[in-house]
PDB file of C-alpha atoms and ligand atoms in Angstrom:
ATOM      1  CA  VAL P   1     103.643  87.455 117.299  1.00  0.00           C
ATOM      2  CA  GLY P   2     107.055  85.645 117.119  1.00  0.00           C
ATOM      3  CA  ALA P   3     107.981  82.316 115.417  1.00  0.00           C
ATOM      4  CA  PRO P   4     105.852  79.576 116.861  1.00  0.00           C
ATOM      5  CA  ASP P   5     107.451  77.502 119.671  1.00  0.00           C
ATOM      6  CA  LYS P   6     107.748  73.952 120.069  1.00  0.00           C
ATOM      7  CA  GLN P   7     104.169  73.446 121.480  1.00  0.00           C
ATOM      8  CA  ALA P   8     102.619  75.900 118.847  1.00  0.00           C
ATOM      9  CA  ARG P   9     104.156  73.799 116.143  1.00  0.00           C
ATOM     10  CA  LYS P  10     102.974  70.785 117.522  1.00  0.00           C
ATOM     11  CA  GLN P  11      99.463  72.250 117.557  1.00  0.00           C
ATOM     12  CA  ILE P  12      99.729  73.605 114.141  1.00  0.00           C
ATOM     13  CA  PHE P  13     100.883  70.249 112.664  1.00  0.00           C
ATOM     14  CA  GLN P  14      97.796  68.596 114.394  1.00  0.00           C
ATOM     15  CA  ILE P  15      95.364  71.230 112.963  1.00  0.00           C
ATOM     16  CA  HIS P  16      96.680  71.120 109.420  1.00  0.00           C
ATOM     17  CA  CYS P  17      96.754  67.157 109.421  1.00  0.00           C
ATOM     18  CA  LYS P  18      93.281  66.884 110.721  1.00  0.00           C
ATOM     19  CA  GLY P  19      91.492  64.411 108.302  1.00  0.00           C
ATOM     20  CA  LYS P  20      94.442  63.431 106.430  1.00  0.00           C
ATOM     21  CA  PRO P  21      95.568  59.832 106.419  1.00  0.00           C
ATOM     22  CA  LEU P  22      98.490  59.570 108.652  1.00  0.00           C
ATOM     23  CA  ALA P  23     100.650  56.417 109.426  1.00  0.00           C
ATOM     24  CA  ASP P  24     101.215  55.330 112.797  1.00  0.00           C
ATOM     25  CA  ASP P  25     104.840  56.321 112.782  1.00  0.00           C
ATOM     26  CA  VAL P  26     103.985  60.003 112.189  1.00  0.00           C
ATOM     27  CA  ASP P  27     105.225  61.812 115.432  1.00  0.00           C
ATOM     28  CA  PHE P  28     104.202  65.353 115.949  1.00  0.00           C
ATOM     29  CA  ASP P  29     106.707  65.956 118.899  1.00  0.00           C
ATOM     30  CA  ARG P  30     109.505  64.868 116.695  1.00  0.00           C
ATOM     31  CA  LEU P  31     108.144  67.087 113.882  1.00  0.00           C
ATOM     32  CA  ALA P  32     107.954  69.920 116.102  1.00  0.00           C
ATOM     33  CA  ASP P  33     111.282  69.392 117.298  1.00  0.00           C
ATOM     34  CA  ILE P  34     112.829  69.667 113.810  1.00  0.00           C
ATOM     35  CA  THR P  35     110.957  72.549 112.354  1.00  0.00           C
ATOM     36  CA  GLU P  36     112.298  75.512 114.294  1.00  0.00           C
ATOM     37  CA  ARG P  37     111.707  78.873 112.748  1.00  0.00           C
ATOM     38  CA  TYR P  38     109.049  77.362 110.338  1.00  0.00           C
ATOM     39  CA  SER P  39     106.028  79.632 110.386  1.00  0.00           C
ATOM     40  CA  GLY P  40     102.676  78.584 110.607  1.00  0.00           C
ATOM     41  CA  ALA P  41     102.273  78.988 106.780  1.00  0.00           C
ATOM     42  CA  ASP P  42     105.255  76.979 106.393  1.00  0.00           C
ATOM     43  CA  LEU P  43     103.745  74.125 108.395  1.00  0.00           C
ATOM     44  CA  ALA P  44     100.739  74.376 106.718  1.00  0.00           C
ATOM     45  CA  ASN P  45     102.376  73.905 103.564  1.00  0.00           C
ATOM     46  CA  LEU P  46     104.473  71.001 104.524  1.00  0.00           C
ATOM     47  CA  CYS P  47     101.284  69.099 105.408  1.00  0.00           C
ATOM     48  CA  GLN P  48      99.651  70.099 102.066  1.00  0.00           C
ATOM     49  CA  GLU P  49     102.818  68.809 100.427  1.00  0.00           C
ATOM     50  CA  ALA P  50     102.889  65.614 102.062  1.00  0.00           C
ATOM     51  CA  ALA P  51      99.367  64.899 101.197  1.00  0.00           C
ATOM     52  CA  ARG P  52      99.844  65.940  97.644  1.00  0.00           C
ATOM     53  CA  LYS P  53     103.003  63.777  97.478  1.00  0.00           C
ATOM     54  CA  VAL P  54     101.303  60.516  98.585  1.00  0.00           C
ATOM     55  CA  ALA P  55      98.233  61.290  96.601  1.00  0.00           C
ATOM     56  CA  ALA P  56     100.202  61.655  93.323  1.00  0.00           C
ATOM     57  CA  GLU P  57     102.039  58.288  94.118  1.00  0.00           C
ATOM     58  CA  VAL P  58      98.765  56.489  94.922  1.00  0.00           C
ATOM     59  CA  LEU P  59      97.535  57.721  91.474  1.00  0.00           C
ATOM     60  CA  GLU P  60     100.782  56.439  89.738  1.00  0.00           C
ATOM     61  CA  LYS P  61     101.218  53.296  91.243  1.00  0.00           C
ATOM     62  CA  GLY P  62      97.485  52.475  92.330  1.00  0.00           C
ATOM     63  CA  ALA P  63      98.605  51.047  95.718  1.00  0.00           C
ATOM     64  CA  ASP P  64      97.111  52.975  98.712  1.00  0.00           C
ATOM     65  CA  ARG P  65      99.119  54.244 101.563  1.00  0.00           C
ATOM     66  CA  LYS P  66      99.243  56.679 104.212  1.00  0.00           C
ATOM     67  CA  ILE P  67     101.535  59.752 104.941  1.00  0.00           C
ATOM     68  CA  THR P  68     104.429  58.577 106.619  1.00  0.00           C
ATOM     69  CA  MET P  69     106.928  60.020 109.022  1.00  0.00           C
ATOM     70  CA  ASP P  70     109.596  59.835 106.089  1.00  0.00           C
ATOM     71  CA  ASP P  71     107.221  61.890 103.897  1.00  0.00           C
ATOM     72  CA  PHE P  72     107.405  64.793 106.341  1.00  0.00           C
ATOM     73  CA  ILE P  73     111.216  64.356 106.878  1.00  0.00           C
ATOM     74  CA  GLU P  74     111.973  64.650 102.990  1.00  0.00           C
ATOM     75  CA  LEU P  75     109.712  67.582 102.736  1.00  0.00           C
ATOM     76  CA  ILE P  76     111.348  69.257 105.604  1.00  0.00           C
ATOM     77  CA  LYS P  77     114.758  68.915 104.056  1.00  0.00           C
ATOM     78  CA  LYS P  78     113.416  70.330 100.722  1.00  0.00           C
ATOM     79  CA  TYR P  79     111.743  73.404 102.297  1.00  0.00           C
ATOM     80  CA  LYS P  80     113.638  75.574 104.406  1.00  0.00           C
ATOM     81  CA  PRO P  81     112.035  77.838 107.315  1.00  0.00           C
ATOM     82  CA  SER P  82     110.840  81.358 105.798  1.00  0.00           C
ATOM     83  CA  ILE P  83     111.584  82.899 109.098  1.00  0.00           C
ATOM     84  CA  THR P  84     115.419  83.806 109.052  1.00  0.00           C
ATOM     85  CA  LEU P  85     117.683  84.396 112.346  1.00  0.00           C
ATOM     86  CA  GLN P  86     118.347  87.748 110.708  1.00  0.00           C
ATOM     87  CA  MET P  87     114.595  88.473 110.897  1.00  0.00           C
ATOM     88  CA  ILE P  88     114.296  87.336 114.447  1.00  0.00           C
ATOM     89  CA  GLU P  89     116.837  89.784 115.360  1.00  0.00           C
ATOM     90  CA  ASP P  90     115.222  92.781 113.464  1.00  0.00           C
ATOM     91  CA  TYR P  91     111.978  92.071 115.239  1.00  0.00           C
ATOM     92  CA  GLU P  92     113.600  91.922 118.451  1.00  0.00           C
ATOM     93  CA  LYS P  93     115.314  95.256 117.708  1.00  0.00           C
ATOM     94  CA  PHE P  94     111.959  96.717 116.785  1.00  0.00           C
ATOM     95  CA  ARG P  95     110.420  95.393 120.029  1.00  0.00           C
ATOM     96  CA  LEU P  96     113.234  96.865 121.921  1.00  0.00           C
ATOM     97  CA  ASP P  97     112.822 100.322 119.995  1.00  0.00           C
ATOM     98  CA  PHE P  98     109.125 100.259 120.578  1.00  0.00           C
ATOM     99  CA  GLU P  99     108.872  99.428 124.320  1.00  0.00           C
ATOM    100  CA  ARG P 100     111.720 102.302 124.682  1.00  0.00           C
ATOM    101  CA  ARG P 101     109.677 105.048 122.804  1.00  0.00           C
ATOM    102  CA  VAL P 102     106.327 104.113 124.572  1.00  0.00           C
ATOM    103  CA  ARG P 103     107.800 104.395 128.064  1.00  0.00           C
ATOM    104  CA  LYS P 104     109.636 107.830 126.996  1.00  0.00           C
ATOM    105  CA  GLY P 105     106.191 109.358 125.853  1.00  0.00           C
ATOM    106  CA  GLU P 106     103.629 107.207 127.488  1.00  0.00           C
ATOM    107  CA  GLU P 107      91.881  92.080 100.906  1.00  0.00           C
ATOM    108  CA  GLU P 108      89.138  93.984  99.081  1.00  0.00           C
ATOM    109  CA  ASN P 109      87.387  96.482 100.810  1.00  0.00           C
ATOM    110  CA  GLU P 110      84.648  94.263 102.444  1.00  0.00           C
ATOM    111  CA  TYR P 111      83.430  92.998 105.656  1.00  0.00           C
ATOM    112  CA  PHE P 112      84.296  89.386 106.420  1.00  0.00           C
ATOM    113  CA  GLU P 113      82.131  86.855 107.802  1.00  0.00           C
ATOM    114  CA  GLU P 114      84.823  85.141 109.541  1.00  0.00           C
ATOM    115  CA  LYS P 115      85.115  81.626 109.687  1.00  0.00           C
ATOM    116  CA  ILE P 116      88.283  81.198 111.651  1.00  0.00           C
ATOM    117  CA  SER P 117      87.873  80.930 115.384  1.00  0.00           C
ATOM    118  CA  LEU P 118      90.591  81.148 118.046  1.00  0.00           C
ATOM    119  CA  ASP P 119      90.899  77.411 118.382  1.00  0.00           C
ATOM    120  CA  ASP P 120      92.136  77.347 114.858  1.00  0.00           C
ATOM    121  CA  ILE P 121      95.014  79.174 115.707  1.00  0.00           C
ATOM    122  CA  GLY P 122      97.944  76.848 117.120  1.00  0.00           C
ATOM    123  CA  GLY P 123      99.870  77.919 120.332  1.00  0.00           C
ATOM    124  CA  TYR P 124     100.220  81.471 121.217  1.00  0.00           C
ATOM    125  CA  GLU P 125      97.651  81.049 124.186  1.00  0.00           C
ATOM    126  CA  GLN P 126      98.829  84.112 125.987  1.00  0.00           C
ATOM    127  CA  ILE P 127      98.768  86.685 123.282  1.00  0.00           C
ATOM    128  CA  LYS P 128      95.268  85.288 122.459  1.00  0.00           C
ATOM    129  CA  THR P 129      93.972  85.611 125.913  1.00  0.00           C
ATOM    130  CA  GLU P 130      95.516  88.988 126.080  1.00  0.00           C
ATOM    131  CA  LEU P 131      94.091  90.297 122.713  1.00  0.00           C
ATOM    132  CA  LYS P 132      90.744  89.125 123.530  1.00  0.00           C
ATOM    133  CA  GLU P 133      90.554  90.566 127.088  1.00  0.00           C
ATOM    134  CA  LEU P 134      91.755  93.823 125.982  1.00  0.00           C
ATOM    135  CA  LEU P 135      89.150  94.014 123.081  1.00  0.00           C
ATOM    136  CA  GLU P 136      86.442  92.800 125.352  1.00  0.00           C
ATOM    137  CA  LEU P 137      86.966  95.424 127.712  1.00  0.00           C
ATOM    138  CA  GLN P 138      87.457  98.191 125.104  1.00  0.00           C
ATOM    139  CA  LEU P 139      84.624  97.115 122.818  1.00  0.00           C
ATOM    140  CA  PHE P 140      81.853  96.263 125.244  1.00  0.00           C
ATOM    141  CA  HIS P 141      82.818  98.117 128.699  1.00  0.00           C
ATOM    142  CA  TYR P 142      83.911 101.392 127.510  1.00  0.00           C
ATOM    143  CA  LYS P 143      81.380 103.087 129.757  1.00  0.00           C
ATOM    144  CA  LEU P 144      83.117 101.415 132.669  1.00  0.00           C
ATOM    145  CA  LEU P 145      86.512 102.555 131.200  1.00  0.00           C
ATOM    146  CA  GLU P 146      85.232 105.821 130.905  1.00  0.00           C
ATOM    147  CA  LYS P 147      83.951 106.151 134.451  1.00  0.00           C
ATOM    148  CA  LEU P 148      87.435 104.890 135.462  1.00  0.00           C
ATOM    149  CA  LYS P 149      88.969 107.507 133.272  1.00  0.00           C
ATOM    150  CA  ILE P 150      90.992 104.943 131.591  1.00  0.00           C
ATOM    151  CA  PRO P 151      92.094 106.218 128.250  1.00  0.00           C
ATOM    152  CA  PRO P 152      90.761 104.013 125.347  1.00  0.00           C
ATOM    153  CA  ILE P 153      93.524 102.028 123.593  1.00  0.00           C
ATOM    154  CA  ARG P 154      94.591 103.810 120.373  1.00  0.00           C
ATOM    155  CA  GLY P 155      95.371 100.552 118.252  1.00  0.00           C
ATOM    156  CA  ILE P 156      97.033  97.331 118.498  1.00  0.00           C
ATOM    157  CA  LEU P 157      99.753  96.596 116.358  1.00  0.00           C
ATOM    158  CA  LEU P 158     100.839  92.874 115.769  1.00  0.00           C
ATOM    159  CA  TYR P 159     104.410  92.548 114.431  1.00  0.00           C
ATOM    160  CA  GLY P 160     106.259  89.432 113.572  1.00  0.00           C
ATOM    161  CA  PRO P 161     107.745  87.317 110.738  1.00  0.00           C
ATOM    162  CA  PRO P 162     105.484  86.642 107.601  1.00  0.00           C
ATOM    163  CA  GLY P 163     103.214  83.838 107.928  1.00  0.00           C
ATOM    164  CA  VAL P 164     102.960  83.349 111.862  1.00  0.00           C
ATOM    165  CA  GLY P 165      99.110  84.218 111.937  1.00  0.00           C
ATOM    166  CA  LYS P 166      98.744  87.862 112.322  1.00  0.00           C
ATOM    167  CA  THR P 167      95.982  88.201 110.149  1.00  0.00           C
ATOM    168  CA  MET P 168      94.586  85.137 111.287  1.00  0.00           C
ATOM    169  CA  MET P 169      94.400  86.509 114.918  1.00  0.00           C
ATOM    170  CA  ALA P 170      92.495  89.612 113.811  1.00  0.00           C
ATOM    171  CA  LYS P 171      90.091  87.453 111.894  1.00  0.00           C
ATOM    172  CA  ALA P 172      89.512  84.848 114.787  1.00  0.00           C
ATOM    173  CA  LEU P 173      89.051  87.956 117.234  1.00  0.00           C
ATOM    174  CA  ALA P 174      86.527  89.602 114.985  1.00  0.00           C
ATOM    175  CA  LYS P 175      84.593  86.193 115.005  1.00  0.00           C
ATOM    176  CA  THR P 176      84.853  85.457 118.600  1.00  0.00           C
ATOM    177  CA  LEU P 177      83.701  88.801 119.874  1.00  0.00           C
ATOM    178  CA  LYS P 178      81.155  88.946 117.028  1.00  0.00           C
ATOM    179  CA  VAL P 179      82.036  92.221 115.512  1.00  0.00           C
ATOM    180  CA  LYS P 180      82.866  93.364 111.856  1.00  0.00           C
ATOM    181  CA  LEU P 181      86.486  93.029 110.576  1.00  0.00           C
ATOM    182  CA  ILE P 182      87.376  95.977 108.217  1.00  0.00           C
ATOM    183  CA  SER P 183      90.519  95.235 106.230  1.00  0.00           C
ATOM    184  CA  LEU P 184      92.684  97.416 104.257  1.00  0.00           C
ATOM    185  CA  SER P 185      95.908  96.376 102.615  1.00  0.00           C
ATOM    186  CA  GLY P 186      99.097  98.350 101.799  1.00  0.00           C
ATOM    187  CA  ALA P 187      98.182  98.039  97.795  1.00  0.00           C
ATOM    188  CA  GLU P 188      94.468  99.354  98.658  1.00  0.00           C
ATOM    189  CA  ILE P 189      95.980 102.410 100.344  1.00  0.00           C
ATOM    190  CA  MET P 190      98.421 103.350  97.849  1.00  0.00           C
ATOM    191  CA  TYR P 191      96.629 102.675  94.321  1.00  0.00           C
ATOM    192  CA  LYS P 192      95.468 106.151  94.050  1.00  0.00           C
ATOM    193  CA  GLY P 193      98.799 107.672  95.128  1.00  0.00           C
ATOM    194  CA  TYR P 194     100.050 109.532  98.008  1.00  0.00           C
ATOM    195  CA  GLU P 195      96.829 112.138  98.161  1.00  0.00           C
ATOM    196  CA  GLY P 196      94.455 109.265  97.639  1.00  0.00           C
ATOM    197  CA  ALA P 197      95.990 107.295 100.635  1.00  0.00           C
ATOM    198  CA  ILE P 198      94.870 109.891 103.059  1.00  0.00           C
ATOM    199  CA  ALA P 199      91.279 109.746 101.831  1.00  0.00           C
ATOM    200  CA  ALA P 200      91.414 106.027 101.853  1.00  0.00           C
ATOM    201  CA  ILE P 201      92.456 105.586 105.369  1.00  0.00           C
ATOM    202  CA  LYS P 202      89.629 108.376 106.388  1.00  0.00           C
ATOM    203  CA  GLU P 203      87.015 106.134 104.577  1.00  0.00           C
ATOM    204  CA  VAL P 204      87.907 103.302 106.285  1.00  0.00           C
ATOM    205  CA  PHE P 205      87.614 104.960 109.784  1.00  0.00           C
ATOM    206  CA  ASN P 206      84.281 106.457 108.540  1.00  0.00           C
ATOM    207  CA  ARG P 207      83.099 103.014 107.947  1.00  0.00           C
ATOM    208  CA  ALA P 208      84.275 101.745 111.326  1.00  0.00           C
ATOM    209  CA  ARG P 209      82.397 104.361 112.921  1.00  0.00           C
ATOM    210  CA  GLU P 210      79.276 103.266 111.138  1.00  0.00           C
ATOM    211  CA  ASN P 211      79.617  99.733 111.956  1.00  0.00           C
ATOM    212  CA  LYS P 212      80.709 100.158 115.684  1.00  0.00           C
ATOM    213  CA  PRO P 213      81.850  98.056 117.462  1.00  0.00           C
ATOM    214  CA  SER P 214      84.420  96.669 114.774  1.00  0.00           C
ATOM    215  CA  ILE P 215      87.895  95.719 114.298  1.00  0.00           C
TER     216      ILE P 215
HETATM  217  N1  ATP L 301      99.436  79.681 114.705  1.00  0.00           N
HETATM  218  C1  ATP L 301      98.974  78.948 113.722  1.00  0.00           C
HETATM  219  N2  ATP L 301      98.029  78.031 113.740  1.00  0.00           N
HETATM  220  C2  ATP L 301      97.373  77.666 112.497  1.00  0.00           C
HETATM  221  N3  ATP L 301      97.813  77.949 111.289  1.00  0.00           N
HETATM  222  C3  ATP L 301      98.645  78.896 111.073  1.00  0.00           C
HETATM  223  C4  ATP L 301      99.245  79.635 112.284  1.00  0.00           C
HETATM  224  N4  ATP L 301     100.037  80.553 111.794  1.00  0.00           N
HETATM  225  C5  ATP L 301      99.823  80.653 110.507  1.00  0.00           C
HETATM  226  N5  ATP L 301      99.152  79.506 110.011  1.00  0.00           N
HETATM  227  C6  ATP L 301      98.799  79.346 108.747  1.00  0.00           C
HETATM  228  O1  ATP L 301      99.535  80.166 107.874  1.00  0.00           O
HETATM  229  C7  ATP L 301      98.480  81.019 107.185  1.00  0.00           C
HETATM  230  C8  ATP L 301      98.869  82.343 106.850  1.00  0.00           C
HETATM  231  O2  ATP L 301      98.691  82.945 108.166  1.00  0.00           O
HETATM  232  P1  ATP L 301      98.684  84.592 108.338  1.00  0.00           P
HETATM  233  O3  ATP L 301      98.061  85.172 106.853  1.00  0.00           O
HETATM  234  O4  ATP L 301      97.545  84.987 109.552  1.00  0.00           O
HETATM  235  O5  ATP L 301     100.007  85.323 108.588  1.00  0.00           O
HETATM  236  P2  ATP L 301     100.523  86.656 108.690  1.00  0.00           P
HETATM  237  O6  ATP L 301     101.147  86.510 110.140  1.00  0.00           O
HETATM  238  O7  ATP L 301      99.380  87.653 108.868  1.00  0.00           O
HETATM  239  O8  ATP L 301     101.744  87.146 107.650  1.00  0.00           O
HETATM  240  P3  ATP L 301     102.180  88.384 106.923  1.00  0.00           P
HETATM  241  O9  ATP L 301     103.029  88.932 107.727  1.00  0.00           O
HETATM  242  O10 ATP L 301     102.661  87.810 105.389  1.00  0.00           O
HETATM  243  O11 ATP L 301     100.748  89.153 106.754  1.00  0.00           O
HETATM  244  C9  ATP L 301      97.032  80.941 107.876  1.00  0.00           C
HETATM  245  O12 ATP L 301      95.944  81.203 107.057  1.00  0.00           O
HETATM  246  C10 ATP L 301      97.248  79.343 108.365  1.00  0.00           C
HETATM  247  O13 ATP L 301      97.113  78.411 107.431  1.00  0.00           O
HETATM  248 MG1   MG L 302      99.095  89.346 107.565  1.00  0.00          MG
END
């Protein structure tokens, strides 16, 4: 899951501006053009800040006005993208390493009733389709896979810069496929130390078994 491309950035802006009062000069194509390396979270933040800025002005001056292109441009100058070139390079290295190896060898602990759907995620069409089809096959057609002697997937690793929607995708997939999402954070794994971590991970898999199919 890389940094969002131009098309994705445009859609992310549209999603997060929905319902906000926008002036006619707000040009999503242009905004997408000038926000390279901004993550989805960065873009969501820009939209929030623009709305906040206008609201503060309206309260102060009493004159009503909408969010303009200049508001966005001012904020874009102020907030740098959180994805650095170095990160992109490192992830690219990770990808190459990972592919090489594969070829060589072959929140609180609770269930979420997810509200996020795949349509709430801007861009990443191919990744979304691929993940959905892969999971559908695995979760609902495993008998067929068994019959065809296709080994089950061992897991899916989403990697990429912070805030690009990895967690969001997991949530959206759980909702779309109507299965439970069981999540485990780094902090939850480690809070009882190294020994406790093994038990914590085993426990999560037990719960997954009890609640199958689940993600
Ligand atoms: N493609 C996207 N479309 C719409 N909103 C997005 C997108 N990517 C990120 N966002 C916004 O950014 C927030 C953070 O995204 P999320 O938590 O899924 O990122 P992540 O990739 O899991 O990050 P981390 O590596 O820090 O775990 C989302 O809740 C959403 O508001
Ligand atoms: Mg995440």
